[in-house]
Coordinates of C-alpha atoms in Angstrom, one line a residue:
Chain A
M1 CA 24.5 -34.0 -3.5
A2 CA 23.2 -34.3 -7.0
S3 CA 19.9 -36.2 -7.3
P4 CA 18.0 -37.6 -10.2
R5 CA 14.8 -37.5 -8.2
T6 CA 11.6 -36.1 -9.7
P7 CA 11.0 -32.3 -9.3
L8 CA 7.7 -31.9 -7.4
V9 CA 7.7 -28.1 -7.1
E10 CA 9.2 -26.0 -9.9
I11 CA 9.0 -22.2 -9.7
E12 CA 10.2 -20.2 -12.7
A13 CA 10.6 -16.4 -12.7
V14 CA 7.8 -15.9 -10.2
S15 CA 7.1 -12.3 -9.2
K16 CA 4.3 -11.0 -7.0
H17 CA 3.4 -7.4 -6.3
F18 CA 0.5 -5.9 -4.3
G19 CA -1.1 -2.6 -5.1
S20 CA -0.1 -0.3 -7.9
G21 CA 1.6 3.1 -8.6
S22 CA 3.0 4.7 -5.5
T23 CA 1.5 2.0 -3.2
R24 CA 3.0 -0.9 -5.1
V25 CA 4.8 -3.4 -3.0
D26 CA 7.0 -6.0 -4.7
A27 CA 6.6 -9.0 -2.4
L28 CA 8.5 -11.4 -4.7
R29 CA 10.9 -10.8 -7.6
G30 CA 12.0 -13.3 -10.1
I31 CA 12.0 -16.4 -7.9
D32 CA 13.4 -19.6 -9.4
L33 CA 13.2 -22.6 -7.1
T34 CA 12.9 -26.4 -7.5
V35 CA 12.1 -28.9 -4.8
R36 CA 12.5 -32.6 -5.5
Q37 CA 10.8 -35.7 -4.2
G38 CA 12.1 -36.6 -0.8
E39 CA 13.6 -33.2 -0.1
V40 CA 12.8 -31.2 3.0
V41 CA 13.5 -27.5 2.4
A42 CA 13.1 -24.4 4.4
L43 CA 12.2 -20.9 3.4
L44 CA 14.0 -18.5 5.7
G45 CA 14.1 -14.7 6.0
P46 CA 13.0 -11.8 8.1
S47 CA 9.4 -10.7 8.4
G48 CA 8.1 -9.2 5.2
S49 CA 10.7 -11.0 3.1
G50 CA 8.1 -12.8 1.1
K51 CA 8.2 -16.3 2.7
T52 CA 4.5 -16.7 3.3
T53 CA 3.6 -15.1 0.0
L54 CA 5.8 -17.7 -1.8
L55 CA 4.2 -20.5 0.3
N56 CA 0.7 -19.2 -0.6
I57 CA 1.7 -19.2 -4.3
I58 CA 3.0 -22.8 -4.1
G59 CA -0.2 -23.7 -2.2
C60 CA -2.3 -22.3 -5.1
I61 CA -3.9 -19.9 -2.6
I62 CA -2.9 -16.7 -4.3
P63 CA -1.8 -16.2 -7.9
A64 CA 1.6 -14.8 -8.8
T65 CA 1.7 -11.7 -10.9
E66 CA 4.0 -13.4 -13.4
G67 CA 6.0 -16.6 -13.8
R68 CA 5.3 -20.3 -14.0
L69 CA 4.5 -22.9 -11.4
T70 CA 4.6 -26.6 -11.9
L71 CA 3.4 -29.0 -9.3
D72 CA 4.1 -32.7 -9.5
G73 CA 4.8 -32.4 -13.2
E74 CA 1.6 -30.4 -14.0
L75 CA 2.0 -26.8 -15.1
V76 CA -0.7 -25.1 -13.0
F77 CA 0.2 -21.5 -13.4
D78 CA 1.6 -19.6 -16.4
G79 CA 0.7 -16.0 -15.9
R80 CA -2.8 -17.3 -15.0
W81 CA -4.3 -20.4 -13.4
L82 CA -4.5 -23.2 -15.8
R83 CA -6.8 -25.2 -13.6
G84 CA -10.3 -24.0 -12.8
D85 CA -10.8 -25.9 -9.5
L86 CA -7.9 -24.9 -7.3
R87 CA -9.5 -26.4 -4.2
R88 CA -9.5 -29.8 -5.9
L89 CA -5.9 -29.2 -6.9
R90 CA -5.0 -28.5 -3.3
L91 CA -7.0 -31.5 -2.1
D92 CA -5.2 -33.9 -4.5
K93 CA -1.7 -32.6 -4.6
I94 CA -0.9 -30.5 -1.5
G95 CA -1.0 -31.2 2.2
F96 CA -0.9 -28.3 4.7
I97 CA 0.6 -28.1 8.2
F98 CA -0.1 -25.0 10.2
Q99 CA 1.7 -23.2 13.0
F100 CA -1.1 -23.8 15.5
H101 CA -2.2 -27.1 13.9
N102 CA -5.6 -25.7 13.0
L103 CA -7.5 -28.9 13.8
L104 CA -11.2 -28.5 13.8
P105 CA -12.2 -28.3 17.5
F106 CA -15.5 -30.1 17.0
L107 CA -14.0 -33.3 15.4
N108 CA -11.8 -35.8 17.2
A109 CA -8.3 -36.6 16.0
R110 CA -9.4 -39.4 13.7
D111 CA -12.2 -37.4 12.2
N112 CA -9.9 -34.5 11.6
V113 CA -7.8 -36.7 9.4
A114 CA -10.7 -38.6 7.8
L115 CA -12.4 -35.3 6.9
V116 CA -9.8 -34.6 4.1
L117 CA -10.5 -38.1 2.7
T118 CA -14.3 -37.5 2.9
L119 CA -13.9 -34.2 1.1
A120 CA -12.1 -36.1 -1.6
G121 CA -15.1 -38.4 -2.0
R122 CA -13.8 -41.5 -0.2
P123 CA -16.3 -43.7 1.6
A124 CA -16.6 -43.0 5.3
A125 CA -15.4 -46.5 6.3
E126 CA -12.3 -46.3 4.1
A127 CA -11.6 -42.7 5.4
Q128 CA -11.8 -43.9 9.0
R129 CA -9.5 -46.8 8.3
R130 CA -6.9 -44.7 6.5
A131 CA -7.1 -42.0 9.2
Q132 CA -6.4 -44.6 11.9
E133 CA -3.5 -46.1 9.9
L134 CA -1.9 -42.6 9.6
L135 CA -2.4 -41.9 13.3
D136 CA -0.8 -45.2 14.1
Y137 CA 2.1 -44.4 11.7
L138 CA 2.7 -41.1 13.5
E139 CA 2.4 -42.9 16.8
V140 CA -0.7 -41.0 18.0
G141 CA -3.2 -43.8 17.2
H142 CA -4.0 -44.2 20.9
R143 CA -5.3 -40.7 20.9
A144 CA -7.6 -41.1 17.9
A145 CA -10.8 -40.5 19.8
A146 CA -9.5 -37.5 21.7
M147 CA -10.8 -34.0 20.9
P148 CA -8.1 -31.5 19.8
A149 CA -8.5 -29.5 23.1
L150 CA -7.3 -32.6 25.0
L151 CA -4.2 -33.2 22.9
S152 CA -0.8 -32.0 23.8
G153 CA 1.0 -29.6 21.4
G154 CA 3.1 -32.4 20.0
E155 CA 0.2 -34.8 19.7
A156 CA -1.9 -32.1 17.9
Q157 CA 0.9 -31.4 15.5
R158 CA 1.2 -35.1 14.7
V159 CA -2.5 -35.3 14.0
A160 CA -2.1 -32.2 11.8
I161 CA 0.7 -34.0 9.9
A162 CA -1.5 -37.1 9.5
R163 CA -4.3 -34.8 8.1
A164 CA -1.8 -33.3 5.7
L165 CA -0.8 -36.8 4.5
A166 CA -4.3 -38.2 4.3
N167 CA -4.8 -37.9 0.5
R168 CA -1.2 -39.0 -0.2
P169 CA -0.2 -35.6 -1.5
R170 CA 3.3 -35.3 -2.9
I171 CA 3.8 -31.7 -1.8
I172 CA 3.5 -30.8 1.9
L173 CA 3.6 -27.1 2.8
A174 CA 4.3 -26.3 6.4
D175 CA 3.9 -22.9 8.0
E176 CA 6.2 -22.7 11.1
P177 CA 5.4 -26.3 12.0
T178 CA 7.5 -26.2 15.2
A179 CA 6.7 -22.7 16.4
A180 CA 4.3 -23.9 19.1
L181 CA 6.5 -26.7 20.4
D182 CA 9.5 -26.9 22.7
S183 CA 12.9 -27.8 21.2
K184 CA 12.6 -31.5 22.1
R185 CA 9.2 -31.9 20.5
A186 CA 10.2 -29.7 17.6
G187 CA 13.0 -32.1 16.9
I188 CA 10.7 -35.1 17.0
V189 CA 8.2 -33.4 14.6
M190 CA 11.0 -32.5 12.1
D191 CA 12.3 -36.1 12.2
L192 CA 8.7 -37.2 11.5
L193 CA 8.5 -34.8 8.5
R194 CA 11.8 -36.2 7.2
K195 CA 10.5 -39.7 7.6
V196 CA 7.3 -38.8 5.8
A197 CA 9.2 -37.2 2.9
A198 CA 11.3 -40.2 2.5
E199 CA 8.7 -42.9 2.9
Q200 CA 5.7 -41.1 1.2
E201 CA 7.8 -40.0 -1.8
A202 CA 6.8 -36.4 -1.1
C203 CA 8.7 -33.1 -0.6
I204 CA 8.3 -30.7 2.2
V205 CA 8.5 -26.9 2.0
A206 CA 8.5 -25.2 5.3
V207 CA 8.5 -21.6 6.4
T208 CA 10.4 -21.3 9.7
H209 CA 12.2 -19.0 12.0
D210 CA 13.3 -21.8 14.3
E211 CA 17.1 -21.9 14.1
K212 CA 17.3 -25.0 16.3
I213 CA 15.8 -27.1 13.5
Y214 CA 17.8 -25.7 10.5
D215 CA 20.0 -28.8 10.6
R216 CA 17.0 -31.0 9.8
F217 CA 16.5 -29.5 6.4
D218 CA 18.1 -30.6 3.1
K219 CA 18.2 -27.1 1.8
L220 CA 17.7 -23.6 3.2
F221 CA 16.3 -20.9 0.9
H222 CA 17.0 -17.4 2.2
L223 CA 14.6 -14.6 1.1
R224 CA 15.3 -11.0 1.5
D225 CA 13.0 -8.2 0.2
G226 CA 11.3 -10.7 -2.1
V227 CA 14.5 -11.9 -3.7
L228 CA 16.0 -15.4 -3.3
E229 CA 19.6 -14.9 -2.1
D230 CA 22.1 -16.6 -4.4
Q231 CA 21.8 -20.4 -4.4
A232 CA 20.1 -22.5 -1.9
E233 CA 22.3 -23.3 1.1
A234 CA 22.8 -27.0 1.3
V235 CA 22.8 -28.3 4.8
A236 CA 25.7 -30.7 5.5
Chain B
M1 CA -19.5 -36.6 8.1
N2 CA -21.9 -33.9 8.9
L3 CA -19.9 -30.9 10.1
A4 CA -22.9 -28.9 11.2
W5 CA -24.1 -31.6 13.5
R6 CA -20.6 -32.2 14.9
D7 CA -20.2 -28.5 15.6
V8 CA -23.6 -28.4 17.3
R9 CA -22.7 -31.5 19.4
H10 CA -19.4 -29.9 20.4
N11 CA -21.2 -26.7 21.6
L12 CA -24.4 -28.5 22.6
F13 CA -25.0 -26.4 25.8
R14 CA -24.7 -23.1 24.0
F15 CA -26.8 -24.4 21.1
V16 CA -29.6 -25.6 23.4
L17 CA -29.6 -22.3 25.3
T18 CA -29.8 -20.4 22.0
C19 CA -32.6 -22.7 20.9
L20 CA -34.5 -22.1 24.2
G21 CA -34.2 -18.3 23.7
L22 CA -35.5 -18.7 20.2
S23 CA -38.3 -21.0 21.3
L24 CA -39.7 -18.4 23.6
L25 CA -39.9 -16.1 20.6
M26 CA -41.6 -18.9 18.6
A27 CA -44.0 -19.6 21.4
V28 CA -45.1 -15.9 21.3
V29 CA -45.6 -16.1 17.6
L30 CA -47.6 -19.3 18.0
A31 CA -49.6 -17.8 20.8
M32 CA -50.5 -14.8 18.7
I33 CA -51.6 -17.2 15.9
G34 CA -53.6 -19.2 18.4
I35 CA -55.2 -16.2 20.0
Y36 CA -56.2 -14.9 16.5
N37 CA -57.7 -18.3 15.7
G38 CA -59.5 -18.4 19.0
L39 CA -60.9 -15.0 18.3
V40 CA -62.3 -16.1 15.0
A41 CA -63.4 -19.5 16.3
D42 CA -65.3 -17.9 19.2
A43 CA -67.0 -15.4 16.9
L44 CA -68.0 -18.1 14.5
N45 CA -68.9 -20.6 17.2
I46 CA -71.5 -18.3 18.7
A47 CA -73.0 -17.6 15.3
R48 CA -72.9 -21.3 14.2
A49 CA -74.2 -22.7 17.5
P50 CA -77.9 -22.3 16.5
K51 CA -77.3 -24.0 13.2
A52 CA -79.3 -21.3 11.5
D53 CA -79.9 -20.9 7.8
L54 CA -81.4 -17.4 8.1
W55 CA -81.1 -14.6 10.7
V56 CA -84.1 -12.3 10.8
V57 CA -83.1 -9.0 12.5
E58 CA -84.2 -5.4 12.8
A59 CA -84.2 -3.6 9.4
G60 CA -81.1 -1.6 8.6
T61 CA -78.9 -3.4 11.1
S62 CA -76.3 -6.2 10.8
G63 CA -77.4 -7.7 14.2
P64 CA -77.5 -9.3 16.5
F65 CA -73.6 -9.5 16.9
A66 CA -72.3 -6.6 15.0
E67 CA -75.1 -4.2 16.0
A68 CA -78.0 -4.1 18.4
S69 CA -81.2 -5.5 17.0
K70 CA -84.7 -5.5 18.5
I71 CA -87.7 -7.0 16.8
P72 CA -91.1 -8.1 18.2
A73 CA -91.1 -11.7 19.6
G74 CA -94.2 -12.4 17.4
T75 CA -92.0 -12.2 14.4
R76 CA -91.1 -15.9 15.0
D77 CA -94.6 -17.1 14.1
A78 CA -94.6 -15.0 11.0
V79 CA -91.2 -16.4 9.9
A80 CA -92.2 -19.9 10.8
R81 CA -95.1 -19.7 8.4
L82 CA -92.9 -18.7 5.4
H83 CA -92.7 -21.3 2.6
G84 CA -89.5 -23.4 3.0
V85 CA -89.0 -22.6 6.7
V86 CA -88.9 -25.8 8.8
E87 CA -88.6 -24.2 12.2
A88 CA -87.9 -20.8 13.8
G89 CA -86.9 -19.6 17.2
S90 CA -86.5 -16.3 18.9
I91 CA -83.2 -15.4 20.6
T92 CA -81.7 -12.7 22.7
Y93 CA -78.1 -11.8 23.5
Q94 CA -76.9 -9.7 26.4
T95 CA -73.7 -9.4 28.4
V96 CA -74.3 -9.6 32.1
E97 CA -71.9 -8.9 35.0
A98 CA -72.8 -11.4 37.7
S99 CA -71.1 -12.5 40.9
H100 CA -70.3 -16.1 41.9
A101 CA -68.2 -17.5 44.8
G102 CA -67.0 -14.0 45.7
R103 CA -65.7 -13.1 42.3
A104 CA -67.1 -11.1 39.4
L105 CA -68.3 -13.2 36.5
R106 CA -68.9 -11.8 33.0
L107 CA -71.4 -13.8 31.1
Y108 CA -72.7 -13.7 27.5
V109 CA -76.3 -14.6 28.3
I110 CA -78.3 -16.2 25.4
G111 CA -82.0 -16.4 25.8
H112 CA -83.7 -19.1 23.7
E113 CA -86.8 -21.1 23.4
P114 CA -86.1 -24.7 24.5
G115 CA -87.1 -27.0 21.7
R116 CA -86.6 -24.4 19.0
P117 CA -83.5 -23.2 17.2
G118 CA -81.1 -21.2 19.3
G119 CA -80.1 -23.5 22.2
P120 CA -76.7 -25.0 22.8
R121 CA -75.3 -27.2 20.1
A122 CA -74.1 -30.0 22.4
I123 CA -74.2 -30.5 26.1
A124 CA -70.8 -31.6 27.4
E125 CA -72.1 -32.5 30.9
G126 CA -75.5 -32.5 32.6
R127 CA -78.6 -31.8 30.6
A128 CA -80.4 -29.2 28.5
I129 CA -82.8 -26.8 30.1
G130 CA -86.0 -28.7 31.0
R131 CA -88.0 -26.2 33.0
S132 CA -89.4 -22.8 32.0
H133 CA -87.6 -20.8 34.5
F134 CA -84.4 -20.4 36.5
E135 CA -82.3 -23.1 34.9
I136 CA -79.0 -22.3 33.2
V137 CA -76.6 -24.1 30.9
A138 CA -73.1 -22.5 31.1
D139 CA -69.8 -22.7 29.4
R140 CA -67.0 -24.5 31.4
K141 CA -64.9 -21.3 31.2
T142 CA -67.4 -19.6 33.6
G143 CA -66.0 -21.9 36.3
L144 CA -69.5 -22.9 37.2
R145 CA -70.3 -26.5 38.0
L146 CA -73.4 -28.6 37.9
G147 CA -75.7 -27.8 40.7
D148 CA -74.2 -24.4 41.4
R149 CA -76.6 -21.5 41.9
I150 CA -75.9 -18.1 40.4
R151 CA -77.9 -14.8 40.8
L152 CA -78.8 -13.0 37.6
G153 CA -80.9 -9.9 38.1
R154 CA -83.2 -10.7 41.0
N155 CA -83.4 -14.4 40.4
D156 CA -81.2 -17.4 41.3
F157 CA -80.5 -19.8 38.5
T158 CA -79.4 -23.5 38.9
V159 CA -76.7 -24.8 36.6
V160 CA -78.1 -28.0 35.0
G161 CA -75.7 -28.4 32.1
L162 CA -72.3 -27.4 30.8
V163 CA -71.1 -26.7 27.3
E164 CA -67.6 -26.2 25.9
D165 CA -66.0 -23.4 23.9
V166 CA -69.0 -21.2 23.5
M167 CA -67.9 -17.6 23.8
N168 CA -68.5 -14.4 22.1
S169 CA -65.9 -12.6 20.1
G170 CA -64.9 -10.6 23.3
G171 CA -64.0 -13.9 25.1
D172 CA -67.0 -13.8 27.5
P173 CA -68.2 -17.4 28.2
A174 CA -71.8 -18.1 27.2
A175 CA -74.7 -19.0 29.4
F176 CA -78.0 -20.2 28.0
I177 CA -81.3 -19.5 29.8
T178 CA -84.9 -19.5 28.5
L179 CA -86.1 -16.6 26.4
A180 CA -88.7 -15.7 29.1
D181 CA -86.0 -15.5 31.8
A182 CA -83.8 -13.5 29.4
Q183 CA -86.5 -11.0 28.7
V184 CA -87.2 -10.5 32.4
L185 CA -83.5 -10.2 33.0
Q186 CA -83.2 -7.5 30.3
S187 CA -85.9 -5.4 32.1
Q188 CA -84.4 -6.0 35.5
L189 CA -81.1 -4.9 34.3
A190 CA -82.4 -1.8 32.7
P191 CA -81.3 1.6 34.1
P192 CA -83.0 2.6 37.3
A193 CA -84.5 5.6 35.6
Q194 CA -86.3 3.3 33.2
R195 CA -87.5 1.1 36.1
V196 CA -88.8 4.3 37.8
Q197 CA -90.7 5.1 34.6
E198 CA -92.1 1.5 34.5
A199 CA -93.2 1.8 38.1
R200 CA -95.2 4.9 37.1
G201 CA -96.8 3.0 34.2
A202 CA -94.9 4.8 31.4
G203 CA -93.0 1.6 30.6
L204 CA -96.2 -0.1 29.6
L205 CA -96.2 2.0 26.5
Q206 CA -93.0 0.2 25.4
S207 CA -93.4 -3.6 24.9
A208 CA -90.9 -5.8 26.7
D209 CA -91.8 -8.7 24.4
T210 CA -88.9 -8.1 22.0
V211 CA -86.1 -10.3 20.9
A212 CA -82.7 -9.7 19.2
A213 CA -83.3 -12.0 16.3
V214 CA -85.3 -14.9 14.9
I215 CA -83.4 -17.9 13.7
A216 CA -84.9 -19.9 10.9
R217 CA -83.9 -23.3 9.6
L218 CA -85.0 -24.1 6.0
E219 CA -86.0 -27.4 4.6
P220 CA -83.4 -29.0 2.3
G221 CA -83.4 -27.5 -1.2
A222 CA -85.5 -24.5 -0.1
N223 CA -84.8 -21.2 -1.8
L224 CA -82.7 -19.4 0.8
A225 CA -82.4 -16.2 -1.2
G226 CA -86.1 -16.2 -1.9
V227 CA -87.0 -16.5 1.8
A228 CA -84.5 -13.8 2.7
H229 CA -86.1 -11.5 0.0
T230 CA -89.5 -12.2 1.4
V231 CA -88.4 -11.2 4.9
R232 CA -86.8 -8.0 3.7
Q233 CA -90.0 -7.0 2.1
W234 CA -91.4 -6.6 5.6
K235 CA -90.2 -3.1 6.0
H236 CA -89.2 -3.4 9.7
L237 CA -87.2 -6.6 9.3
G238 CA -83.9 -7.5 7.7
A239 CA -82.5 -10.9 6.9
L240 CA -79.0 -12.3 6.8
T241 CA -78.0 -15.7 5.6
Q242 CA -75.7 -17.7 7.8
A243 CA -72.8 -17.0 5.3
E244 CA -73.6 -13.3 5.5
Q245 CA -73.7 -13.4 9.2
E246 CA -70.3 -15.0 9.4
A247 CA -68.9 -12.5 6.9
V248 CA -70.2 -9.6 9.0
L249 CA -68.6 -11.1 12.1
L250 CA -65.2 -11.6 10.4
G251 CA -65.3 -8.5 8.4
S252 CA -66.5 -6.2 11.0
V253 CA -66.4 -7.5 14.6
V254 CA -63.0 -9.2 14.6
D255 CA -61.5 -7.4 11.6
R256 CA -59.5 -4.8 13.6
A257 CA -58.3 -7.4 16.1
K258 CA -57.3 -9.6 13.1
R259 CA -55.3 -6.8 11.5
Q260 CA -53.7 -5.8 14.8
I261 CA -52.6 -9.4 15.5
G262 CA -51.4 -9.8 11.9
L263 CA -49.2 -6.7 12.2
F264 CA -47.8 -7.9 15.5
L265 CA -47.1 -11.3 13.9
A266 CA -45.2 -9.6 11.1
I267 CA -43.1 -7.7 13.6
L268 CA -42.4 -10.8 15.6
L269 CA -41.3 -12.7 12.5
T270 CA -39.1 -9.8 11.5
V271 CA -37.6 -9.8 15.0
S272 CA -37.1 -13.6 14.8
A273 CA -35.4 -13.2 11.4
V274 CA -33.0 -10.6 12.7
V275 CA -32.3 -12.6 15.9
I276 CA -31.6 -15.8 13.8
A277 CA -29.4 -13.8 11.4
L278 CA -27.4 -12.2 14.2
I279 CA -26.9 -15.6 15.9
I280 CA -25.8 -17.3 12.7
Y281 CA -23.6 -14.4 11.8
T282 CA -21.9 -14.4 15.2
M283 CA -21.5 -18.2 15.1
T284 CA -19.9 -17.9 11.6
M285 CA -17.6 -15.1 12.6
E286 CA -16.3 -17.3 15.5
K287 CA -15.5 -20.0 13.0
L288 CA -13.7 -17.9 10.4
K289 CA -10.3 -19.5 11.0
Q290 CA -11.9 -23.0 10.8
I291 CA -13.6 -22.0 7.6
A292 CA -10.3 -20.7 6.2
T293 CA -8.7 -24.0 7.1
L294 CA -11.5 -26.0 5.5
K295 CA -11.1 -24.0 2.3
L296 CA -7.4 -24.5 2.3
I297 CA -7.6 -28.2 2.7
G298 CA -10.0 -28.4 -0.2
A299 CA -13.5 -28.1 1.2
S300 CA -16.0 -26.9 -1.4
D301 CA -18.2 -23.8 -1.0
R302 CA -21.1 -26.2 -0.9
T303 CA -19.6 -27.9 2.2
I304 CA -19.1 -24.5 3.9
V305 CA -22.5 -23.2 3.0
G306 CA -24.0 -26.5 4.2
L307 CA -22.3 -26.1 7.5
I308 CA -23.9 -22.6 8.1
V309 CA -27.3 -23.2 6.5
Q310 CA -27.8 -26.6 8.3
Q311 CA -27.0 -25.0 11.6
S312 CA -29.3 -22.1 10.9
L313 CA -32.1 -24.5 10.0
A314 CA -31.4 -26.7 13.1
L315 CA -31.6 -23.6 15.2
G316 CA -34.9 -22.4 13.7
L317 CA -36.6 -25.8 13.7
V318 CA -35.5 -26.8 17.2
G319 CA -36.6 -23.4 18.4
W320 CA -39.9 -23.9 16.6
S321 CA -40.3 -27.4 18.1
F322 CA -39.6 -26.2 21.7
G323 CA -41.9 -23.2 21.1
L324 CA -44.7 -25.5 19.9
M325 CA -44.3 -27.8 22.9
L326 CA -44.2 -24.8 25.2
I327 CA -47.4 -23.3 23.8
L328 CA -49.2 -26.6 23.8
L329 CA -48.3 -27.0 27.5
V330 CA -49.5 -23.5 28.5
K331 CA -52.3 -22.7 26.0
D332 CA -55.1 -23.7 28.4
Y333 CA -53.9 -21.2 31.0
F334 CA -54.5 -18.3 28.6
P335 CA -57.6 -16.2 29.6
R336 CA -58.8 -16.4 26.0
R337 CA -59.0 -19.5 23.9
V338 CA -55.8 -20.3 22.0
V339 CA -56.7 -22.5 19.0
L340 CA -53.7 -23.9 17.2
E341 CA -54.3 -26.0 14.1
P342 CA -51.6 -28.3 12.6
F343 CA -51.9 -26.2 9.5
N344 CA -50.8 -23.1 11.4
A345 CA -47.8 -24.8 13.0
A346 CA -46.8 -26.2 9.5
V347 CA -47.1 -22.8 7.9
L348 CA -44.9 -21.3 10.7
A349 CA -42.4 -24.1 10.2
G350 CA -42.3 -23.2 6.5
I351 CA -41.8 -19.5 7.3
I352 CA -39.1 -20.4 9.7
V353 CA -37.3 -22.5 7.1
V354 CA -37.4 -19.5 4.7
V355 CA -36.4 -17.1 7.4
C356 CA -33.5 -19.3 8.4
I357 CA -32.2 -19.7 4.9
A358 CA -32.5 -15.9 4.3
A359 CA -31.0 -15.1 7.7
S360 CA -28.0 -17.4 7.1
G361 CA -27.2 -15.4 4.0
L362 CA -25.2 -12.9 6.0
G363 CA -23.1 -15.6 7.6
V364 CA -22.7 -17.4 4.2
R365 CA -21.5 -14.2 2.6
A366 CA -19.0 -13.7 5.4
A367 CA -17.8 -17.3 5.1
L368 CA -17.5 -17.3 1.3
K369 CA -15.4 -14.1 1.5
V370 CA -12.9 -15.7 3.9
D371 CA -9.5 -15.9 2.3
P372 CA -8.0 -19.4 2.8
A373 CA -4.6 -17.7 3.3
T374 CA -5.8 -16.5 6.7
A375 CA -5.4 -20.1 7.9
I376 CA -1.7 -19.7 7.3
G377 CA 0.1 -17.6 9.9
G378 CA -0.7 -16.8 13.5

């Protein structure tokens, strides 16, 4: 389905290699990829195919060896980083969802969400209010005061999604977001991510091995040996 | 949102236990400082007690504390007649091993002339010596109480007064008796061979009327150096000003102990620094995944450094506080006086702050090297 929606992630001719000479490993080769507002896409492929490396490049965690990266309309990498403060860039534009939720164990659910806002310089009261709104939106508002150790897997992942959404990022990167959940909860989390992408005008790029949720993505990008295989597979 | 405090609160039990361990170390450091201060204070107390301006001692000695000194008792009259001298008093010092209530009691006996310089500075309980013989004023640390009787030599003495914190540099509590009693006690405690000689009449050749020093007080504005010079011209006498006497005590009598304790303190502080560094490093290593997540979601290095340094400082300062409370609770049970000044505790707090900041360097280094990418993936 053709869409006029804004591209939020644009990757052009991105390559990444590690090491040099005989120890050189080509993790990614000539990747071109575009993800638009509202899209939920998956990066698929066997271990070592370059999925996580690509996610790290989109997340401005590691630089590509060559190529261009544009996030939310801003060219951020063109053979080198064009922004000095990558953490600020991540804070403003990107939300992260992790395989094991990675909530800070010493903060309760609401504070885990509010932390991102505090780091962005929002006043504490506003951060708390927004955190509670997000938890309510993701239907875990009643667990706001609970410490992460007391949350179920599904609840913890919802809190992690709320944290990823806190600064209203337009790009959400998810690393195996359903790997720690059973199939029922995995389905619920994916429905939530779809809802978030649609309602928050964001896009979601997820790395996953979970075949049960493939049908919840708009597009599947297959990687093999660092190369994107043909065109993205559109999910019916 | 203070991440350091939240983390501490989350692991409060472990934090408190770690602080308690550290506080024991701090208590030892504070005890060593207190013992050193006590050593110096005791040494100076005993020299300052007579409120002397000038100490007249045996020529060629730095007596009566650093070296033995023996001068004729008549020296007092000669000194008292010097221009500028207001009053003078003879004094003797000797360490006596006595027995009281079935236990051995080591006393630093000071013989003085009541009404002249050399007596106790202040009586805490009871009264000063009022009779010529067999009355004693003792330091509370002796365990003696008013009315107690104690045998010194061949005579029984009655405790009529108590003083506080008068000890020699060895920690032996002081006991004041009259000069006459002290001179008798000296002869009674002489070796048996000497007593045999005295019984045969040989002792009569050696006068017993000697004292360790003569203490002189000068009138305001008197020329102290001039009086001291005059005394030194009498070939058999030496003179030390109060300042010189204190310098001799600190530079000679307690110098070795001072250096010993100083070295021990340096070792303890080094051990504390290593312990704090190890604790902070271990705490940081346990949080590497959390630190990677913080970096990934956009936390600045300042936030992460703050998390580590604040915890390190909290550990050090809580340890210091517990240690200070502990030592204040137990200091009176130490056999030697432990003197802790607010200044000492403040200086140690300053050192602890520096040590904590330096010690957290290892943890900060590890945290700053964490790759945010490690937050992604299992």
